[in-house]
Amino acid sequence: MHPVTGSRASAPAMGRPAPRRSADRGRTPPRMPAARPPIRSRADAETVALLHRTARVLIEEVPRLTDRIVTLMKEREPVYRSPSLDPHEVWREVHDSLSHNVRSLVRPKETRESARSCAWRIGTDRAAQGFPLDALLHAYRIGCTVVWERLLETASKEDPLGAQALVHVAADVWNFVDEHCTLVATAYQEVERQLSWHRENRYRIIVAALLDGTARVTDFPEAEEVLGLPERGRYAVVALEDTDAPARAPHPVTGVCAGLRAVWHTAEGIAHAIVLLGDSDGDGDGGDGVGVERLVRGLELPPGARAGVSPAVTGLAAVNTARRLADTALRTRPVAGEAALLEERYPEALVVSSPDLGTALADRMLGPVLALEPADRELLLTTLAAWLEADGSARRAGELLFCHRNTVLNRLRRYEQLTGRSLDRPREVMELSLALSAHRLLTS
C-alpha cells in the first residue's frame, strides 16, 4: 500500500541513471531478507471481505491514483520538482509500485513477495543513485495516505455503516506500510554501506599507489576526481611517526597554512600525507601557494609524534619521490613533537641513507674517542658538537658549555692528538660533522 516512488536518477542528475563510478564496479547487490511472519489480523471475515471488494475497485483506478500521488510528491518534496527529473519515469515507477501494493490487499499471500521485491529494488536503486532516503520514505507515506483515504471513500459508497469497520484493518494496512518502508530503508542502507566501503577502499588504493610509485599516468585523472589532487599541482609529503597512536594523523594545516588539501594514508605504523601546496612557493610577496617551510610551521603534531617533510615537487608522478624524501627526513630523528624538513637536514639525510658508510666514517673520525671511558668520551663528543654549532668559535662554544674558551681549545687539541686529524682542514671538519651525525643517528 505504499506507492513508492522515485525516479531512476540521483538528485543532481535525475531522469537518467547516474554514471557508474569506479567505486560501484563489481558491487554485489545486497540480498533481500526473508519476510517476517505475517501478523494475524484482528478483523473479522466480513470486514476483510469488504476490504478486498474495495481494493478491487482501486485496482482499476491505479492510473488516476498515480497522478494524484505524483502531484502530492511534487508539492511536498522539493527533490521531485527538479527540472532534470523525468516525469514519465517517476510516474511509471509510482504506477508499478502502487499496482503491486494494491493487489497485495486483495491477494496478500500470492503477491507479497513481488511487492516486497519491488520495494527492495527501489531502495537499492535510489541508494546507488544518491537519491535522498528521507524523500523516498516520505513519498511512500504520501502514497499510503492517498490509498487509505480512497479505500475509505469507496467503502463508504458501498456500505456507509460497514465502512466504519475498516478501522479494524487499519493496523494491518499500516503494518504492511511499515514492513515495506523498513525494506526500502534496509536496502538503501546496505547499498550505501557497500558504496561507502568501495569509495573508501578506492581512495586508499589510489593514495597508496601514488605514495609507492605504482600509479600509472592513466590513473591520474581518477586521482584528481577521487582525491581532489590536480595532476600538475605542487606537492609535499609529510611522514608521521606516532608511537602512541600510529594511525592517528595530525591536523596538518593551521594559521597561514589553513585550507590546504591533504590526503592521508597509514601503513606499517607510519602515516603519510600528500599535501597540495598551491601554484607557487608562496614565501615571497604575492605568492598564491604555500612553501614547505610554512607547511612545517603550520603542522600540529600529537605529543610524542615526530614527522619528516619532503621538499616541494611538481605533479602526481613525483609524489613517490617526495614520499621517499619525507621518510628520509623522518629517519634523521627529529625530536618528539617536531617536524624535520629535509632541505634543512641534508647531511643527516646522507648519513641515514647509507648507514654502512656512516658507520665507517664514524669509526674513521671518532674511533679513538669512542674507545675512551664513558665520561671522557661524552665530554669530547659534546665539545666537538658545540664547537661545530658555534661555527668553529671556541669562545662561543665555551659559552654553550659554560667553560672558558681555553678549555675548549684544550679539548679540541686532545681530539686531534687522539685521531691524528686536523681541525684546521675544512675537509676534515666536514667529515667530523658527518661522523658526529652518524654516531648520534646510528647508535642511539
Coordinates of C-alpha atoms in Angstrom, one line a residue:
M1 CA 0.0 0.0 0.0
H2 CA 2.8 2.2 -0.5
P3 CA 3.2 3.7 -3.8
V4 CA 6.7 4.2 -3.9
T5 CA 8.4 6.5 -6.0
G6 CA 11.3 8.0 -7.2
S7 CA 13.0 8.4 -10.5
R8 CA 15.9 6.3 -11.5
A9 CA 18.1 9.3 -11.2
S10 CA 20.2 10.9 -8.5
A11 CA 19.3 14.2 -7.0
P12 CA 21.7 16.3 -9.2
A13 CA 21.0 14.4 -12.4
M14 CA 17.6 12.9 -12.1
G15 CA 15.9 11.5 -15.1
R16 CA 18.6 9.0 -16.1
P17 CA 20.7 6.6 -14.2
A18 CA 23.7 8.2 -12.5
P19 CA 27.0 7.3 -14.2
R20 CA 28.7 4.3 -12.6
R21 CA 31.9 5.3 -10.9
S22 CA 34.8 3.1 -10.2
A23 CA 33.7 2.6 -6.6
D24 CA 30.5 1.0 -7.9
R25 CA 32.1 -1.5 -10.3
G26 CA 31.9 -5.1 -9.1
R27 CA 29.4 -4.2 -6.3
T28 CA 27.4 -7.2 -5.3
P29 CA 23.7 -6.3 -4.9
P30 CA 22.6 -7.0 -1.3
R31 CA 20.1 -9.8 -0.7
M32 CA 16.6 -9.1 0.4
P33 CA 16.0 -10.5 3.9
A34 CA 13.3 -13.2 4.3
A35 CA 9.8 -12.0 5.0
R36 CA 8.9 -11.9 8.7
P37 CA 5.8 -14.0 9.7
P38 CA 2.6 -12.1 8.9
I39 CA 0.8 -10.5 11.9
R40 CA -2.6 -12.1 12.5
S41 CA -5.3 -9.7 11.6
R42 CA -7.9 -8.9 14.3
A43 CA -10.5 -8.0 11.6
D44 CA -13.5 -10.4 11.1
A45 CA -14.2 -12.1 7.9
E46 CA -16.9 -9.6 6.8
T47 CA -14.6 -6.7 7.2
V48 CA -11.8 -8.4 5.3
A49 CA -14.2 -9.2 2.5
L50 CA -15.2 -5.5 2.4
L51 CA -11.5 -4.6 2.1
H52 CA -11.0 -7.0 -0.7
R53 CA -14.0 -5.6 -2.7
T54 CA -12.9 -2.1 -2.1
A55 CA -9.3 -2.8 -3.2
R56 CA -10.5 -4.4 -6.4
V57 CA -12.2 -1.1 -7.3
L58 CA -8.9 0.7 -6.6
I59 CA -7.0 -1.7 -9.0
E60 CA -9.0 -0.1 -11.8
E61 CA -8.1 3.4 -10.5
V62 CA -4.3 2.9 -10.3
P63 CA -3.5 5.3 -13.1
R64 CA -5.7 8.1 -11.6
L65 CA -4.3 7.5 -8.1
T66 CA -0.8 7.6 -9.6
D67 CA -1.5 11.1 -11.0
R68 CA -2.7 12.2 -7.5
I69 CA 0.3 10.8 -5.7
V70 CA 2.9 12.2 -8.1
T71 CA 1.2 15.7 -7.8
L72 CA 1.4 15.5 -4.0
M73 CA 5.0 14.3 -4.1
K74 CA 6.0 17.3 -6.1
E75 CA 4.1 19.6 -3.8
R76 CA 5.6 18.2 -0.6
E77 CA 9.1 17.1 -1.6
P78 CA 11.3 19.6 -3.4
V79 CA 13.6 16.9 -4.9
Y80 CA 10.7 15.8 -7.1
R81 CA 10.4 19.3 -8.6
S82 CA 13.8 19.3 -10.1
P83 CA 13.6 20.3 -13.8
S84 CA 16.0 17.5 -14.7
L85 CA 13.6 14.9 -13.3
D86 CA 12.0 12.7 -15.9
P87 CA 8.2 13.0 -15.1
H88 CA 7.4 9.9 -17.2
E89 CA 9.9 7.8 -15.3
V90 CA 8.6 9.0 -11.9
W91 CA 5.0 8.3 -13.0
R92 CA 5.9 4.7 -14.2
E93 CA 7.6 3.8 -11.0
V94 CA 4.8 5.1 -8.8
H95 CA 2.3 3.2 -11.0
D96 CA 4.3 -0.1 -10.8
S97 CA 4.7 0.2 -7.0
L98 CA 1.1 1.2 -6.5
S99 CA -0.1 -1.7 -8.6
H100 CA 1.9 -4.3 -6.6
N101 CA 0.7 -2.9 -3.3
V102 CA -3.0 -2.5 -4.0
R103 CA -3.1 -6.1 -5.4
S104 CA -1.4 -7.2 -2.2
L105 CA -4.6 -6.0 -0.4
V106 CA -6.6 -8.4 -2.4
R107 CA -4.3 -11.5 -2.6
P108 CA -1.7 -11.0 0.1
K109 CA -0.2 -14.5 0.0
E110 CA 0.2 -14.6 -3.8
T111 CA 1.5 -11.1 -4.2
R112 CA 3.5 -10.5 -1.0
E113 CA 6.9 -11.4 -2.4
S114 CA 6.5 -9.5 -5.6
A115 CA 5.5 -6.4 -3.7
R116 CA 8.5 -6.8 -1.3
S117 CA 10.9 -7.3 -4.3
C118 CA 9.6 -4.1 -5.8
A119 CA 10.2 -2.1 -2.6
W120 CA 13.7 -3.7 -2.2
R121 CA 14.7 -2.8 -5.8
I122 CA 13.6 0.8 -5.4
G123 CA 15.6 1.1 -2.2
T124 CA 18.8 -0.3 -3.8
D125 CA 18.4 1.7 -7.0
R126 CA 17.9 5.0 -5.1
A127 CA 20.9 4.4 -2.9
A128 CA 23.1 3.7 -5.9
Q129 CA 21.9 6.9 -7.4
G130 CA 22.3 9.1 -4.3
F131 CA 18.5 9.8 -4.0
P132 CA 17.7 11.1 -0.5
L133 CA 16.3 8.4 1.7
D134 CA 14.0 10.7 3.7
A135 CA 12.4 11.9 0.5
L136 CA 11.9 8.3 -0.7
L137 CA 10.2 7.2 2.6
H138 CA 8.1 10.4 2.6
A139 CA 6.8 9.5 -0.8
Y140 CA 5.9 6.0 0.4
R141 CA 3.8 7.5 3.2
I142 CA 2.2 10.0 0.8
G143 CA 1.1 7.2 -1.4
C144 CA -0.2 5.2 1.5
T145 CA -2.3 8.1 2.8
V146 CA -3.9 8.6 -0.7
V147 CA -4.7 4.9 -1.0
W148 CA -6.1 4.6 2.5
E149 CA -8.3 7.7 2.0
R150 CA -9.6 6.3 -1.3
L151 CA -10.3 2.9 0.4
L152 CA -12.5 4.6 3.0
E153 CA -14.2 6.8 0.4
T154 CA -15.0 3.8 -1.8
A155 CA -16.2 1.6 1.0
S156 CA -18.5 4.3 2.3
K157 CA -20.2 4.5 -1.1
E158 CA -20.8 0.7 -1.0
D159 CA -21.8 0.4 2.7
P160 CA -21.7 3.6 4.8
L161 CA -22.2 1.7 8.1
G162 CA -19.9 -1.2 7.1
A163 CA -17.2 1.2 6.1
Q164 CA -16.7 2.1 9.7
A165 CA -15.4 -1.5 10.2
L166 CA -12.4 -0.7 8.1
V167 CA -10.9 0.9 11.1
H168 CA -10.2 -2.7 12.3
V169 CA -7.9 -3.3 9.3
A170 CA -6.1 0.0 9.6
A171 CA -3.4 -1.7 11.8
D172 CA -3.0 -4.4 9.1
V173 CA -2.5 -1.7 6.4
W174 CA 0.0 0.3 8.4
N175 CA 1.9 -2.8 9.4
F176 CA 2.2 -3.5 5.7
V177 CA 3.4 0.0 5.1
D178 CA 5.9 -0.2 8.0
E179 CA 7.3 -3.5 6.6
H180 CA 7.9 -2.0 3.2
C181 CA 9.4 1.2 4.5
T182 CA 11.7 -0.9 6.6
L183 CA 12.6 -2.9 3.4
V184 CA 13.3 0.3 1.5
A185 CA 15.5 1.7 4.3
T186 CA 17.4 -1.5 4.8
A187 CA 18.1 -1.9 1.1
Y188 CA 19.2 1.7 0.9
Q189 CA 21.5 1.4 3.9
E190 CA 23.0 -1.8 2.7
V191 CA 23.9 -0.3 -0.7
E192 CA 25.1 2.9 0.9
R193 CA 27.4 0.9 3.2
Q194 CA 28.8 -1.1 0.2
L195 CA 29.3 2.1 -1.8
S196 CA 31.0 3.8 1.2
W197 CA 33.3 0.8 1.6
H198 CA 34.1 0.8 -2.1
R199 CA 34.8 4.6 -2.2
E200 CA 37.0 4.4 0.9
N201 CA 38.8 1.3 -0.5
R202 CA 39.4 3.0 -3.8
Y203 CA 40.5 6.1 -2.0
R204 CA 43.1 4.1 -0.1
I205 CA 44.2 2.3 -3.2
I206 CA 44.8 5.5 -5.1
V207 CA 46.7 7.2 -2.3
A208 CA 48.8 4.1 -1.7
A209 CA 49.7 3.9 -5.4
L210 CA 50.7 7.5 -5.6
L211 CA 52.9 7.1 -2.5
D212 CA 54.6 3.8 -3.5
G213 CA 55.1 4.8 -7.1
T214 CA 52.8 2.1 -8.7
A215 CA 50.3 4.7 -10.0
R216 CA 50.2 5.0 -13.8
V217 CA 49.7 8.1 -15.9
T218 CA 46.3 6.8 -16.8
D219 CA 45.4 6.8 -13.1
F220 CA 46.0 10.5 -12.6
P221 CA 42.6 11.7 -13.9
E222 CA 40.9 9.4 -11.4
A223 CA 43.2 10.5 -8.6
E224 CA 42.2 14.1 -9.4
E225 CA 38.5 13.2 -9.3
V226 CA 38.6 11.0 -6.2
L227 CA 41.2 12.8 -4.1
G228 CA 40.9 16.4 -5.5
L229 CA 44.6 16.5 -6.3
P230 CA 45.4 18.1 -9.7
E231 CA 47.9 16.2 -11.9
R232 CA 50.2 19.1 -12.3
G233 CA 49.9 20.5 -8.7
R234 CA 52.8 21.3 -6.4
Y235 CA 53.0 18.8 -3.5
A236 CA 55.0 17.9 -0.4
V237 CA 54.7 14.7 1.6
V238 CA 54.6 14.5 5.3
A239 CA 55.7 11.3 7.0
L240 CA 54.4 11.0 10.6
E241 CA 55.5 8.5 13.2
D242 CA 53.4 8.4 16.3
T243 CA 54.4 5.7 18.8
D244 CA 51.3 6.3 20.9
A245 CA 48.8 6.0 18.0
P246 CA 50.3 5.1 14.7
A247 CA 47.1 5.5 12.7
R248 CA 46.4 9.0 14.1
A249 CA 47.0 11.9 11.7
P250 CA 47.8 15.4 12.9
H251 CA 46.0 18.5 11.7
P252 CA 48.5 19.5 9.0
V253 CA 47.3 23.0 8.4
T254 CA 46.7 25.9 10.8
G255 CA 47.3 29.6 10.7
V256 CA 49.0 30.6 7.4
C257 CA 48.5 27.0 6.1
A258 CA 44.8 26.8 6.7
G259 CA 42.8 25.4 3.9
L260 CA 45.5 23.1 2.4
R261 CA 44.2 19.9 0.8
A262 CA 45.9 16.9 2.4
V263 CA 45.1 13.2 2.0
W264 CA 46.4 10.6 4.5
H265 CA 47.4 7.0 4.3
T266 CA 48.7 4.8 7.1
A267 CA 50.8 1.6 6.7
E268 CA 53.2 -0.2 9.0
G269 CA 52.9 2.4 11.7
I270 CA 53.8 5.4 9.5
A271 CA 51.2 7.9 8.3
H272 CA 51.8 9.8 5.1
A273 CA 50.1 12.9 3.9
I274 CA 50.1 14.2 0.3
V275 CA 49.7 18.0 0.7
L276 CA 48.7 20.2 -2.1
L277 CA 50.8 23.4 -1.7
G278 CA 49.5 25.6 -4.5
D279 CA 50.9 27.1 -7.6
S280 CA 54.0 28.9 -6.2
D281 CA 56.1 28.7 -3.2
G282 CA 54.2 31.5 -1.6
D283 CA 57.1 32.7 0.5
G284 CA 57.5 35.9 -1.4
D285 CA 55.1 38.8 -1.9
G286 CA 52.1 38.0 -4.0
G287 CA 52.6 34.2 -3.9
D288 CA 49.5 32.1 -4.1
G289 CA 51.0 28.9 -2.9
V290 CA 52.5 27.7 0.4
G291 CA 56.2 26.8 0.8
V292 CA 57.2 23.7 2.7
E293 CA 58.8 25.9 5.4
R294 CA 55.3 27.4 6.1
L295 CA 53.8 24.0 5.9
V296 CA 56.2 22.8 8.7
R297 CA 55.4 25.8 10.8
G298 CA 51.7 25.0 10.4
L299 CA 51.9 21.4 11.4
E300 CA 50.2 20.3 14.7
L301 CA 51.7 17.1 15.8
P302 CA 50.3 14.9 18.6
P303 CA 52.5 14.8 21.7
G304 CA 55.3 12.4 21.3
A305 CA 55.0 12.2 17.5
R306 CA 57.7 13.2 15.0
A307 CA 57.5 14.0 11.3
G308 CA 59.6 14.4 8.2
V309 CA 58.7 16.7 5.4
S310 CA 59.9 16.4 1.8
P311 CA 60.9 19.3 -0.5
A312 CA 58.2 20.5 -2.9
V313 CA 57.7 18.5 -6.1
T314 CA 55.6 19.1 -9.1
G315 CA 53.0 16.7 -10.4
L316 CA 51.4 13.5 -9.1
A317 CA 54.1 11.5 -10.8
A318 CA 56.7 12.9 -8.4
V319 CA 54.7 12.1 -5.2
N320 CA 56.6 8.8 -4.7
T321 CA 59.9 10.6 -4.8
A322 CA 58.6 13.1 -2.2
R323 CA 57.4 10.2 -0.1
R324 CA 60.9 8.7 -0.1
L325 CA 62.4 12.0 0.8
A326 CA 59.9 12.5 3.6
D327 CA 60.8 9.1 5.0
T328 CA 64.5 10.0 4.9
A329 CA 63.7 13.3 6.7
L330 CA 61.9 11.3 9.4
R331 CA 64.9 8.9 9.8
T332 CA 67.0 11.9 10.7
R333 CA 65.3 11.6 14.1
P334 CA 63.7 15.0 14.8
V335 CA 62.8 15.5 18.5
A336 CA 59.4 14.4 19.7
G337 CA 56.7 16.9 18.8
E338 CA 58.7 18.4 15.9
A339 CA 59.0 18.0 12.1
A340 CA 62.2 17.7 10.2
L341 CA 62.3 19.5 6.8
L342 CA 64.7 17.5 4.5
E343 CA 66.1 20.7 2.9
E344 CA 67.4 21.6 6.4
R345 CA 68.9 18.2 7.1
Y346 CA 70.8 17.1 4.0
P347 CA 74.0 16.0 5.9
E348 CA 71.9 13.8 8.3
A349 CA 69.9 12.5 5.4
L350 CA 73.1 11.4 3.6
V351 CA 74.1 9.5 6.7
V352 CA 70.8 7.7 7.2
S353 CA 70.6 6.9 3.5
S354 CA 73.8 4.9 3.7
P355 CA 74.2 3.7 7.3
D356 CA 77.1 1.4 6.4
L357 CA 79.1 4.3 5.1
G358 CA 78.0 6.4 8.0
T359 CA 79.2 3.8 10.5
A360 CA 82.6 3.5 8.7
L361 CA 83.0 7.3 8.7
A362 CA 82.2 7.5 12.4
D363 CA 84.8 4.8 13.1
R364 CA 87.4 6.6 11.0
M365 CA 86.9 10.1 12.5
L366 CA 85.9 9.1 16.1
G367 CA 87.3 5.7 16.7
P368 CA 89.9 6.6 19.4
V369 CA 87.4 9.0 21.0
L370 CA 84.7 6.3 21.2
A371 CA 87.2 3.9 22.9
L372 CA 87.6 6.3 25.9
E373 CA 85.9 5.9 29.2
P374 CA 82.3 7.0 29.0
A375 CA 82.8 10.3 30.9
D376 CA 85.8 11.3 28.8
R377 CA 84.1 10.2 25.6
E378 CA 80.9 12.2 26.2
L379 CA 82.9 15.3 27.2
L380 CA 84.9 15.3 24.0
L381 CA 81.8 14.5 21.8
T382 CA 79.8 17.2 23.5
T383 CA 82.7 19.7 23.0
L384 CA 83.1 18.8 19.3
A385 CA 79.4 19.2 18.7
A386 CA 79.2 22.6 20.5
W387 CA 82.3 23.8 18.6
L388 CA 80.6 22.9 15.2
E389 CA 77.4 24.5 16.3
A390 CA 79.3 27.7 17.2
D391 CA 80.7 27.8 13.6
G392 CA 84.3 27.0 14.9
S393 CA 84.4 29.7 17.6
A394 CA 86.0 28.4 20.8
R395 CA 84.6 31.4 22.7
R396 CA 81.0 30.8 21.7
A397 CA 81.4 27.1 22.2
G398 CA 82.6 27.9 25.7
E399 CA 79.5 29.9 26.3
L400 CA 77.4 27.0 25.3
L401 CA 79.3 24.6 27.5
F402 CA 79.7 27.1 30.4
C403 CA 83.5 26.9 30.4
H404 CA 86.5 29.1 29.3
R405 CA 87.5 29.2 25.6
N406 CA 90.9 27.8 26.5
T407 CA 89.2 24.7 28.0
V408 CA 87.5 24.2 24.6
L409 CA 90.8 24.6 22.7
N410 CA 92.5 22.1 25.0
R411 CA 89.8 19.5 24.3
L412 CA 90.0 20.2 20.6
R413 CA 93.8 19.6 20.7
R414 CA 93.2 16.4 22.6
Y415 CA 90.8 15.2 19.8
E416 CA 93.5 16.0 17.2
Q417 CA 96.1 14.1 19.2
L418 CA 93.9 11.0 19.6
T419 CA 92.8 10.8 16.0
G420 CA 95.6 12.4 14.0
R421 CA 93.1 14.8 12.4
S422 CA 93.5 18.5 12.0
L423 CA 90.6 20.8 12.6
D424 CA 92.3 23.4 10.5
R425 CA 91.4 21.5 7.4
P426 CA 87.9 22.2 6.1
R427 CA 87.5 18.7 4.6
E428 CA 88.3 17.0 7.9
V429 CA 85.9 19.4 9.7
M430 CA 83.2 18.4 7.2
E431 CA 83.9 14.7 7.8
L432 CA 83.9 15.2 11.6
S433 CA 80.4 16.9 11.3
L434 CA 79.1 13.9 9.3
A435 CA 80.7 11.5 11.7
L436 CA 79.1 13.1 14.7
S437 CA 75.7 12.9 12.9
A438 CA 76.3 9.2 12.1
H439 CA 77.2 8.4 15.7
R440 CA 74.1 10.2 17.0
L441 CA 71.7 8.7 14.4
L442 CA 73.0 5.2 14.0
T443 CA 74.0 4.2 17.6
S444 CA 71.2 5.7 19.7

